[in-house]
XYZ file of C-alpha atoms in Angstrom:
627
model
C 87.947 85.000 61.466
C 87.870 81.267 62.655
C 91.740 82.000 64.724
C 90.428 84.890 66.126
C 87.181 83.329 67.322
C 89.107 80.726 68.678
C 91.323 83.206 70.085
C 88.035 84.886 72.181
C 86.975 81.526 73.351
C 90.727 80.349 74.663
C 90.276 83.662 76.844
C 87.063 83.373 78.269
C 87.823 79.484 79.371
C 91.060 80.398 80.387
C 89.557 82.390 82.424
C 87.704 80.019 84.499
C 91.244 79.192 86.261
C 91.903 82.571 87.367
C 90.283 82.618 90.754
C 89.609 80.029 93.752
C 86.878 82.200 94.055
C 83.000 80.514 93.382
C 82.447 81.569 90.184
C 78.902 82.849 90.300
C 76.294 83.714 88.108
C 78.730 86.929 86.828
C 81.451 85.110 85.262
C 78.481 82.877 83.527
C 76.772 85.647 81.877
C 80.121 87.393 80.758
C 81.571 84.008 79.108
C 78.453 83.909 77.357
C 78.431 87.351 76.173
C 81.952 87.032 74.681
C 81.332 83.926 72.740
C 78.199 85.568 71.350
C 79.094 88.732 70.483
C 82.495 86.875 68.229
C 80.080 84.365 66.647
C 77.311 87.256 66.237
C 74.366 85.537 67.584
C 72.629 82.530 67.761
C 70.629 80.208 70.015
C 70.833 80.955 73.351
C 72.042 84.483 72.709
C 69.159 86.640 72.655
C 68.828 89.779 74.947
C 67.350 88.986 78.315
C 66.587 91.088 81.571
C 65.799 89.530 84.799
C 66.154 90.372 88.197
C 69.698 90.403 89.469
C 71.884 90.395 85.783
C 73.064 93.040 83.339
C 70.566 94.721 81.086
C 71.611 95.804 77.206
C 71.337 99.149 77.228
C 70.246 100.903 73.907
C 73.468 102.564 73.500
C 77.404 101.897 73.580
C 79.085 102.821 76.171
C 80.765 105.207 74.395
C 78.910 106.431 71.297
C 81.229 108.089 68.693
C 84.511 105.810 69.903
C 82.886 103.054 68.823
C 85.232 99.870 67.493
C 85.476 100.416 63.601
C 85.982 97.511 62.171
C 88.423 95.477 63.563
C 87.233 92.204 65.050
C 88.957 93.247 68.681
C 87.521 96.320 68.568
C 84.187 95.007 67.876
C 84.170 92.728 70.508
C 85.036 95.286 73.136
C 82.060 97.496 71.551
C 79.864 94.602 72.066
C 80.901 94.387 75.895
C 80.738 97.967 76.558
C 77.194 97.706 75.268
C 76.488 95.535 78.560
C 75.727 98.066 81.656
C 75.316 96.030 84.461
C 72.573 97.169 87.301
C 74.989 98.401 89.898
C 74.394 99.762 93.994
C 77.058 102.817 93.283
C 76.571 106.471 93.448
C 78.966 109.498 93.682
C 78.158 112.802 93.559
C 80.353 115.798 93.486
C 80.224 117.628 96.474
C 78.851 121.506 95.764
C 80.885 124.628 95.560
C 79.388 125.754 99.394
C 81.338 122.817 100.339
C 84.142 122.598 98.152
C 85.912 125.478 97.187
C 86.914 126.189 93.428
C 90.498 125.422 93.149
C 91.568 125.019 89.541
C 95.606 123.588 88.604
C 97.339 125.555 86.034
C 99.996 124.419 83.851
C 100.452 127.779 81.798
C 98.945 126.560 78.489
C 97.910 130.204 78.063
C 101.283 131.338 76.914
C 101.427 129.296 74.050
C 104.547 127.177 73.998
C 102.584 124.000 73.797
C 105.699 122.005 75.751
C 105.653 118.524 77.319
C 105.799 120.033 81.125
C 102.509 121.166 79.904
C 101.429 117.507 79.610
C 101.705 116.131 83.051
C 99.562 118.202 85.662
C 99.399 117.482 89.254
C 98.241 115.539 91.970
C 96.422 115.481 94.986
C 96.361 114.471 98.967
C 93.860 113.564 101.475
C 95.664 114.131 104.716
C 94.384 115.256 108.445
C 96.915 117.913 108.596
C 95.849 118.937 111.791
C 94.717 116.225 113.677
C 91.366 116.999 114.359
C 89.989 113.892 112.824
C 88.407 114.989 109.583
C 90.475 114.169 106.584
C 91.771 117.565 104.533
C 92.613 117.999 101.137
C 95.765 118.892 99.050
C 95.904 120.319 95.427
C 98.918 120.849 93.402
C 98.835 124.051 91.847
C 100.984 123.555 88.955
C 102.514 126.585 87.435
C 103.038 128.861 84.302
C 105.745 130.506 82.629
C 106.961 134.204 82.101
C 108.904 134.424 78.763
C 110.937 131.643 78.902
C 110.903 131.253 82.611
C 109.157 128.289 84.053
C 107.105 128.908 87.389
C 105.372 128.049 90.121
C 102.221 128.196 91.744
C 101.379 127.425 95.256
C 99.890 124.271 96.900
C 96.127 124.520 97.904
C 95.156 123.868 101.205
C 91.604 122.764 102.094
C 91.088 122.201 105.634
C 87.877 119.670 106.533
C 85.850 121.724 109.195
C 82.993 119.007 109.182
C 80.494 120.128 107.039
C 82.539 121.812 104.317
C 85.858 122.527 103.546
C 87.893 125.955 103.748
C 90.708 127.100 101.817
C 93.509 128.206 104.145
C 96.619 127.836 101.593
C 97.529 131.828 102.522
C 97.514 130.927 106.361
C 99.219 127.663 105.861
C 102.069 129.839 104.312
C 101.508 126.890 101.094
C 100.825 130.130 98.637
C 104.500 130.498 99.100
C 105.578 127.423 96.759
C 107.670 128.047 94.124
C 108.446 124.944 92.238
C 106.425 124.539 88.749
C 105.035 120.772 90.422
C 102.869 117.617 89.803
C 103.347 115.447 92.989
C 102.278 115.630 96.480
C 103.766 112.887 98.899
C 102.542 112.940 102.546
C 104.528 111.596 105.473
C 105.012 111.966 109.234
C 108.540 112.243 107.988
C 109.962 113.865 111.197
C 107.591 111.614 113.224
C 105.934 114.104 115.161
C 102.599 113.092 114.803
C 101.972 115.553 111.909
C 101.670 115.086 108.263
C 104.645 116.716 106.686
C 104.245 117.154 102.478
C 107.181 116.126 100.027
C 106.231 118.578 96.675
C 108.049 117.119 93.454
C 108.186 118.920 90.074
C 110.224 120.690 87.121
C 113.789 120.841 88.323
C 113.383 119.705 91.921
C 111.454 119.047 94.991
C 110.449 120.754 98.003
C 109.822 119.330 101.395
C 107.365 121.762 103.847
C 107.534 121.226 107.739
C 104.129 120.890 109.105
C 104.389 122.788 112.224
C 101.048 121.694 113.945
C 99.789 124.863 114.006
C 98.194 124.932 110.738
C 101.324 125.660 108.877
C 104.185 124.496 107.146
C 107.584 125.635 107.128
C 110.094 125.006 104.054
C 112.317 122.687 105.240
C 114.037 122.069 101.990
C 117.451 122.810 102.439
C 117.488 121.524 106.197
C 116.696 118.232 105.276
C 118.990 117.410 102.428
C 116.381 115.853 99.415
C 117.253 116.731 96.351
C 116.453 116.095 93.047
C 118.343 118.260 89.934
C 116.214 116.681 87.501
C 112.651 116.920 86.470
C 110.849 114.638 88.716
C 107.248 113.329 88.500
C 106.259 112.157 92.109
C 107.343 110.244 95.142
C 106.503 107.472 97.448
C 107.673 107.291 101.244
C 108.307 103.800 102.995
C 110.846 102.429 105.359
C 113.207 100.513 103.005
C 116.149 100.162 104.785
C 114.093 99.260 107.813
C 115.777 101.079 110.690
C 111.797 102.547 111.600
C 112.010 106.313 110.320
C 110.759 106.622 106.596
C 112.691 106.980 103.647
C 111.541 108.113 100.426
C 112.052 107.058 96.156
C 111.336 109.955 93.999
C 110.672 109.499 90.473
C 112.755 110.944 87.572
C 111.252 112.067 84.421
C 112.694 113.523 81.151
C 115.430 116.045 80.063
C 113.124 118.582 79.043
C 114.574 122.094 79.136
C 113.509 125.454 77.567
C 116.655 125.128 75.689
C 115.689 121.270 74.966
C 112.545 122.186 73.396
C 112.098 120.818 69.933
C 108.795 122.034 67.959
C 106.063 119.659 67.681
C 103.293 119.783 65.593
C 99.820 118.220 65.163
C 98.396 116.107 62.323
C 98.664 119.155 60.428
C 101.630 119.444 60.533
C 101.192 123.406 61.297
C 99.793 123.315 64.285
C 102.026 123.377 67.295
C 101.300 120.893 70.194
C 103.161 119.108 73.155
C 105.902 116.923 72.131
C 106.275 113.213 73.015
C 108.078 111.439 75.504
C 110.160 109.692 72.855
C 112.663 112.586 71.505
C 114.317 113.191 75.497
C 116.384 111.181 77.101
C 115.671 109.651 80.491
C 116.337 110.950 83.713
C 117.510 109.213 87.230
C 115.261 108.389 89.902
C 116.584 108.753 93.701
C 116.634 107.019 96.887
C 117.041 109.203 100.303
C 117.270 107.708 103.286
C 116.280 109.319 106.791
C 118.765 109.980 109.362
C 116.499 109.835 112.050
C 117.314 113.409 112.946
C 114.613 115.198 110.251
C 117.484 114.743 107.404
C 117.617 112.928 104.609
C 121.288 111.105 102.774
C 121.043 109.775 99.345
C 120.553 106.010 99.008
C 120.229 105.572 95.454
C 123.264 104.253 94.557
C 123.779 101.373 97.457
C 120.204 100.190 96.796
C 120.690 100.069 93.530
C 118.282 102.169 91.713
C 117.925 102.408 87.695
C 118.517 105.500 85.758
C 116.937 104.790 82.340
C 113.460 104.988 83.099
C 111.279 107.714 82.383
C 108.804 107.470 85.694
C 106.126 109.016 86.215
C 103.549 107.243 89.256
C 105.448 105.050 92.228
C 103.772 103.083 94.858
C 106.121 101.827 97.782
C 104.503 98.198 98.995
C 105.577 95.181 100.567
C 104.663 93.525 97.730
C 105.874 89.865 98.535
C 104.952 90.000 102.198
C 108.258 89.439 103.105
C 108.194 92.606 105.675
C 110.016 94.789 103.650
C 108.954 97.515 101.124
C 109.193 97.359 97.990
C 108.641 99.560 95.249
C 107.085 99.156 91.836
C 107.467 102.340 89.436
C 105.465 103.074 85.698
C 107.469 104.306 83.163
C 106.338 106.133 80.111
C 107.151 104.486 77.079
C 109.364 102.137 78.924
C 109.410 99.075 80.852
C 108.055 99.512 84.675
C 110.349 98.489 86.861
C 109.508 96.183 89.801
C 112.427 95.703 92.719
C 112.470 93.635 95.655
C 113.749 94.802 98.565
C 116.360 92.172 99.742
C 116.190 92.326 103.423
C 116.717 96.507 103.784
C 119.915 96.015 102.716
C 119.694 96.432 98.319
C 116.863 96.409 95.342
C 116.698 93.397 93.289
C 115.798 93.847 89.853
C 112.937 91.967 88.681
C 111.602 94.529 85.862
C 112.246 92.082 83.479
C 111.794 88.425 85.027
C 108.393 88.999 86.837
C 106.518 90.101 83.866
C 104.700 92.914 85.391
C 107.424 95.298 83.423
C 105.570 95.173 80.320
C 102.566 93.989 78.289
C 100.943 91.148 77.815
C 102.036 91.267 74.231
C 105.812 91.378 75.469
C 106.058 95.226 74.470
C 106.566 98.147 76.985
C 103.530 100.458 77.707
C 103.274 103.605 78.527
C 101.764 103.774 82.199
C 100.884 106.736 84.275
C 99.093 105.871 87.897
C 100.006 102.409 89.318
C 98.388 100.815 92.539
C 98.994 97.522 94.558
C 96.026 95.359 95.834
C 94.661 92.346 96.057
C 91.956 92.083 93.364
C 90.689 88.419 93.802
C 91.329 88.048 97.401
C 93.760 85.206 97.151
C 95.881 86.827 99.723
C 98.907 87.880 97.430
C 99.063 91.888 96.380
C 98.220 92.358 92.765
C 99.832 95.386 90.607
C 97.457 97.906 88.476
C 98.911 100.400 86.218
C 96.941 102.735 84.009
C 98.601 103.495 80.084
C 98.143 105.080 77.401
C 95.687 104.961 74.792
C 95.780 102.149 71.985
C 97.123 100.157 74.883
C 95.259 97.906 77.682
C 95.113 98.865 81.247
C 97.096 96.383 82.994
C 95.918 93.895 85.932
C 98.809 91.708 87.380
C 98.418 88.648 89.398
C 100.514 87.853 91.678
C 101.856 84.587 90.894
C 104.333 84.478 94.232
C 107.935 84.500 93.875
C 107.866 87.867 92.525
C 106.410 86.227 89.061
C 103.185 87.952 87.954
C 100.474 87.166 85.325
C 99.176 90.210 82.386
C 95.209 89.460 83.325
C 93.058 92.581 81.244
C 91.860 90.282 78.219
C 90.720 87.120 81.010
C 89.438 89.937 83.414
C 87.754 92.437 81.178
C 90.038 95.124 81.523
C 90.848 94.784 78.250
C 87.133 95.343 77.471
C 86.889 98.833 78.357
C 88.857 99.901 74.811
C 91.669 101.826 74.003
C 90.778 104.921 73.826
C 91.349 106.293 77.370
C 94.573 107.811 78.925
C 94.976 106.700 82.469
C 96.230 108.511 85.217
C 95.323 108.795 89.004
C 94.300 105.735 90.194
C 92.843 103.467 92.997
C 91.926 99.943 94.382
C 89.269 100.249 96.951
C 85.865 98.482 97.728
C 83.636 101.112 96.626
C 80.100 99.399 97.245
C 81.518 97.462 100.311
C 80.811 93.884 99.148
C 84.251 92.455 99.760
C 86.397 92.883 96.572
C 87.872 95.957 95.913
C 86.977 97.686 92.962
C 88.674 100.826 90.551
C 88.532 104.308 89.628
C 90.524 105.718 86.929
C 90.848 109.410 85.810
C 91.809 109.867 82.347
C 93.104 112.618 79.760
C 94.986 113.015 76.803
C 98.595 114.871 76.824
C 98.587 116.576 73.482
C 95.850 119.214 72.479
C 95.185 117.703 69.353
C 95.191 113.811 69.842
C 94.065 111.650 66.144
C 92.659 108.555 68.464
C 90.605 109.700 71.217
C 89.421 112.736 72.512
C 91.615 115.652 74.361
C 89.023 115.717 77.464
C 88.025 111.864 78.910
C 85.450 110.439 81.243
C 86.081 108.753 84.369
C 86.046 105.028 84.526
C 84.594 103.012 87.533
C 85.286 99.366 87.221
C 83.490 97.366 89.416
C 84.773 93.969 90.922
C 82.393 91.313 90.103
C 83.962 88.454 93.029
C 87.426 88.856 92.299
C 86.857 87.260 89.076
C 85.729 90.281 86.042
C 85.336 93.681 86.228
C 82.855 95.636 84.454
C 82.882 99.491 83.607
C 79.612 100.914 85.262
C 80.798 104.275 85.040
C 77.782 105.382 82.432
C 75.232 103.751 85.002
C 76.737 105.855 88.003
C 77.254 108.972 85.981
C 76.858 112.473 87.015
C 80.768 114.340 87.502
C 82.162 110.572 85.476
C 81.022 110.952 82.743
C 82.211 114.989 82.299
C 84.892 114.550 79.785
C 87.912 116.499 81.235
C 91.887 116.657 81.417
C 91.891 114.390 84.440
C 95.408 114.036 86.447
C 95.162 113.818 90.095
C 93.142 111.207 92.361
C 93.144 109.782 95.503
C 90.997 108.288 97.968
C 89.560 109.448 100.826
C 86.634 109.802 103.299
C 86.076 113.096 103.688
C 82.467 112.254 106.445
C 83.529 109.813 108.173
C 80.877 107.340 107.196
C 82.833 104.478 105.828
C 82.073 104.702 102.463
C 85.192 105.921 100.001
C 85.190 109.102 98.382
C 87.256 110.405 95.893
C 89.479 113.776 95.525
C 90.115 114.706 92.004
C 92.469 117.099 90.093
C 91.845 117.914 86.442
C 94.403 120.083 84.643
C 92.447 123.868 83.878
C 89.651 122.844 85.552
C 88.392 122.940 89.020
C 89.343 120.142 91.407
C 86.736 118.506 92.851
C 85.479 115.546 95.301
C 82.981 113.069 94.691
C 80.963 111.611 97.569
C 80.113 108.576 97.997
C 76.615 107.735 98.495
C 76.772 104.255 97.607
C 73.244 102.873 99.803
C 72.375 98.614 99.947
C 76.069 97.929 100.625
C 77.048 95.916 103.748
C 79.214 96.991 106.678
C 82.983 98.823 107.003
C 86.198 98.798 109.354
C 89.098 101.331 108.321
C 92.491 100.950 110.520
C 94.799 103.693 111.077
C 97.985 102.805 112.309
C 100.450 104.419 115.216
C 104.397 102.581 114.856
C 106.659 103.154 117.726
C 109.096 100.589 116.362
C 107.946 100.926 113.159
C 107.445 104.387 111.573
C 104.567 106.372 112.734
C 102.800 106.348 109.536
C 103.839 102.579 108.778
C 104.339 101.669 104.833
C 104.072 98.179 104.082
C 101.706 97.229 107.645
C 100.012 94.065 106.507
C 96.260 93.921 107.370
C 94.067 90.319 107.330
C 90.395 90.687 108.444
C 88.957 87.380 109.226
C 85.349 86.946 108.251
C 82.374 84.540 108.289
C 83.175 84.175 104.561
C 87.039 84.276 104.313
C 90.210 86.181 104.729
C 90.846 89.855 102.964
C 94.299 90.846 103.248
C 94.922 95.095 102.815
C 98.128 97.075 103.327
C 99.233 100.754 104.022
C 101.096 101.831 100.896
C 103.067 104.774 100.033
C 102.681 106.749 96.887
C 100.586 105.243 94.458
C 97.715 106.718 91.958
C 99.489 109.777 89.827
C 101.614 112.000 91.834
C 98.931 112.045 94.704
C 98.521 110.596 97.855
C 95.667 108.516 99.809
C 94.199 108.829 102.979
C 96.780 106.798 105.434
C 94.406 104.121 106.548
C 93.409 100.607 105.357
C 89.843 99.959 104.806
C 87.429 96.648 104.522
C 84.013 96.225 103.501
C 81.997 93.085 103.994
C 78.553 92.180 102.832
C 75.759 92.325 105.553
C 74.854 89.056 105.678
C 78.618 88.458 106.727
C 80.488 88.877 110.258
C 83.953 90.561 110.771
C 85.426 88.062 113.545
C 89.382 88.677 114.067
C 92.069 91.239 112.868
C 95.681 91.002 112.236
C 97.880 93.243 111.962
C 101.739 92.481 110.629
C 104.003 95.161 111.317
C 107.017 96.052 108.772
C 109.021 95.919 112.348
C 107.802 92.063 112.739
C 105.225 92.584 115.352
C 101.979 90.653 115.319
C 99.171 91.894 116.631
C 95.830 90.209 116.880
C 92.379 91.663 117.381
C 89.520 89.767 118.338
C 86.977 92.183 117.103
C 82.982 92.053 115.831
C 83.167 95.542 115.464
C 81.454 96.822 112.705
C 80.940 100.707 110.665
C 83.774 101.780 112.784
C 87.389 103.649 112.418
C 90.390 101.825 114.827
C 93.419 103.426 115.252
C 96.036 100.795 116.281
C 99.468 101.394 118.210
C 102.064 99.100 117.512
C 102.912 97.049 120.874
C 106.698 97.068 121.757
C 106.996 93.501 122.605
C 105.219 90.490 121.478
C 104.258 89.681 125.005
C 100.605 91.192 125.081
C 99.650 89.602 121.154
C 95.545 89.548 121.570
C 93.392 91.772 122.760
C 89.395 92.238 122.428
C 87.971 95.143 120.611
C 85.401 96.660 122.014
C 83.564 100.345 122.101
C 85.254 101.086 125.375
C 88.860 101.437 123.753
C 91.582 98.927 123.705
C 95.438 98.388 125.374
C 96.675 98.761 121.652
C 94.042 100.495 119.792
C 91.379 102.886 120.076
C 87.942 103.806 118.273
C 87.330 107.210 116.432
């Protein structure tokens, strides 16, 4: 016991050189809590609750999947038992103003398959530019016989006060592909969000028309995929300013590659693992400029033994160009720099952000970039598997990283959750972003945790630790469900970050935020001329009273879902928002001198550098205007 105590305690003050960040009365009381729940007590240890700091809450977080007896385990039992007082509140929104949309993946028919396992994915997307933010479900599909299927796309337009399914009138009802991913993009640049649909044996790319419909554009514009592919992130990688895409290659799972499975039984039929099919490619396509797409894959370089299933396109070095970071199940992510929009450089392997912090590959589902302790460099966030940590890492520069769930309580939450969609984002707008996770098993009989899993809502305590207050917020995260699909949005318009969520066989819903006692907002939507029109990789710095944040527009990202295009900051209200600037992946600068607060910009890229500053103000702006 004395190695692993001193194990604990090398943590917790290694810790302590993680940030630049004040440290703060948070990082106290967690270093304190570590040490005494390892030595079990003592002086100085007993229970307190005063104003301002966590309260012990009679129970553990969470009850029957408690540690056992393992000294790790017992630990993160102890630190679950914590539930910190906490200013955030979701709710889910009602079905008047949600409609009941559940994803299928045919379980029904009883040939308990991995295509069963993965589910789909969601968007949040104004489709038809009115302003309000609409909403994408993936539909899945079933089979018939030994026929796999597909079910359409939902469509849930925003009308203000609720939202309406039009997937019949959008002509989405008409998708055939059994799918899990839904990639937005102003591919053809017309101002309208177009919808890249990825799946069992192919994709499918639908026109929108700006009408309210789409229009399948598949064979027009020359993607392809003849594998099973996961999901998909746009950017412009070869940075000619129209928007190519990555799309993520699976497993060589076939109805005549079907091997039985079984459960802990050994009777019992269930989905099969990852680890008995090969890998599959993943593929680079590369816009014309014209609406059509020519494969890239090989002359950037792009791995074929990976078995992907989330993909989030980021300039992840600030170098101004994207790059694109990619979790693998049961197999090392793979990180690549894009050198210059000409090639990928491999750095799976040398910047440590391929695999564990024990050395060993994970298995990770939804991935994100961000920059967790506002040191200005973007951070990587992939969710695994169970009996595995979530993974935090820090960008180190260089393209070296640092594994940082045991020093930043990540590690704390257990291992007994399966991670999927995914998001950074400054929930209770105080300044550091924090992180939602939807989680769910992939076989029907699982031996470690259970088949249907709670939410998890870390929150950000100053860049430093974060803490699961999911149980405190409750309500719709702590339903235990088969959760797939998430991605951010803001469905009212008031700033605060909602959430759009896609279980598998059970309704899709969206989760308001109603987070009160936070401090003030700016979200920045972005218009490229020279750049694309929805721009991938736009840096974002708002100067403050109390420091720099730095944000970006990212492609992809979460589990086979997409985010609302825009980049958002929150600040505390004691604090003033002073300038903005904006890098664009074309190398425009653009610098706002702004004190505008609880407002939406939109921002068109200038086409020369002569005009570089302008004011913000309510009246509208040379380069930007306010929604």
């Amino acid at each position: 016991m004395a190695g692993s105590d001193a194990n604990v305690m090398d943590k917790a003050m290694a810790a302590e050189t993680v940030s630049t960040q004040p440290a703060g009365v948070w990082r106290q009381i967690w270093y304190g809590l570590l040490i005494c729940v390892v030595l079990g007590g003592g002086v100085g240890c007993e229970q307190r609750s005063e104003p301002g700091k966590p309260k012990v809450s009679e129970t553990a977080g969470m009850g029957a999947e408690g540690g056992g007896d393992d000294p790790a385990s017992a630990m993160n039992a102890g630190v679950r038992a914590v539930l910190p007082e906490t200013l955030l509140q979701f709710s889910e929104l009602s079905g008047t103003q949600f409609p009941t949309v559940i994803p299928r993946r045919g379980e029904e028919h009883g040939h308990a398959t991995i295509l069963e396992s993965l589910g789909g994915g969601v968007a949040a997307s104004d489709l038809d530019r009115d302003g309000w933010p609409d909403a994408l479900i993936a539909g899945g599909g079933s089979f018939e016989g030994r026929r796999v299927l597909g079910h359409g796309v939902f469509v849930l337009r925003n009308r203000g006060e609720r939202f309406q399914d039009e997937t019949s009138a959008a002509g989405m009802s008409e998708v055939s592909l059994y799918h899990h991913g839904l990639a937005t993009m102003d591919a053809d640049q017309d101002g309208f969000q177009d919808l890249l649909i990825t799946g069992y044996g192919g994709v499918e790319f639908w026109r929108n028309e700006g009408d309210g419909t789409f229009t399948d554009w598949t064979a027009e514009s020359g993607l392809r995929c003849p594998v099973w592919c996961s999901s998909a992130a746009w950017g412009d990688f070869n940075g000619d300013g129209h928007p190519d895409v990555y799309v993520a290659g699976y497993v060589d799972w076939s109805m005549e590659n079907d091997p039985p499975c079984f459960a802990a039984d050994g009777v019992t039929r269930d989905n099969c693992s990852p680890k008995l099919f090969q890998a599959v490619p993943d593929f680079l396509y590369l816009s014309r400029g014209d609406g059509t797409f020519e494969d890239g894959t090989q002359r950037f370089g792009v791995r074929s033994d990976g078995k992907a299933l989330g993909v989030v396109a980021a300039d992840i070095d600030a170098d101004g160009f994207t790059d694109v970071y990619v979790g693998n199940d049961v197999m090392l992510n793979f990180l690549y720099r894009n050198v210059q929009g000409q090639r990928f450089e491999d750095h799976s392997i040398s910047s440590g952000a391929g695999v564990s912090g024990r050395g060993s590959p994970d298995a990770s589902m939804g991935v994100e970039v961000g920059d967790y302790d506002s040191d200005g460099r973007f951070d990587l966030w992939a969710a695994n598997f169970e009996m595995e940590s979530f993974a935090l890492y820090r960008n180190q520069g260089d393209m070296m990283f640092r594994h940082m769930s045991d020093a930043t309580g990540i590690s704390a939450i257990g291992e007994h959750y399966v991670g999927w969609g995914t998001a950074f984002r400054d929930f209770d707008l105080d300044g550091d972003p924090d992180v939602v996770v939807c989680n769910g098993n992939v076989v029907k009989y699982p031996q470690h945790s259970p088949a249907q899993q709670r939410m998890l809502l870390l929150e950000n305590m100053e860049g430093t630790f974060f803490v699961d207050v999911s149980e405190r917020v409750g309500g719709y995260l702590m339903r235990p469900q088969n959760g797939r699909g998430l991605a951010v949005t803001d469905w009212n318009r008031d700033g605060r970050m909602d959430v759009l969520v896609s279980p598998v066989e059970f309704p899709a819903a969206l989760l308001e935020n109603r987070t009160t006692g936070g401090g003030h907002w700016l979200a920045v939507q972005f218009s490229g001329r020279r750049s694309p029109r929805q721009p991938v990789g736009v840096i974002v710095e708002l100067e403050t009273s109390s420091g720099v944040q730095r944000g970006q527009l990212n492609g992809g990202g979460s589990y086979a879902s997409s985010h609302l295009p825009e980049v958002c900051f929150g600040w505390k209200s004691d604090v003033q928002a002073e300038k903005l600037t904006i890098r664009w992946p074309s190398g425009e600068v653009q610098t706002l001198q702004t004190g505008l607060t609880d407002v939406r910009l939109v921002v068109i890229e200038p086409t020369s550098g002569a005009l570089e500053t302008e004011n913000a103000n309510s009246a509208g702006l040379v380069f930007a205007d306010v929604l």
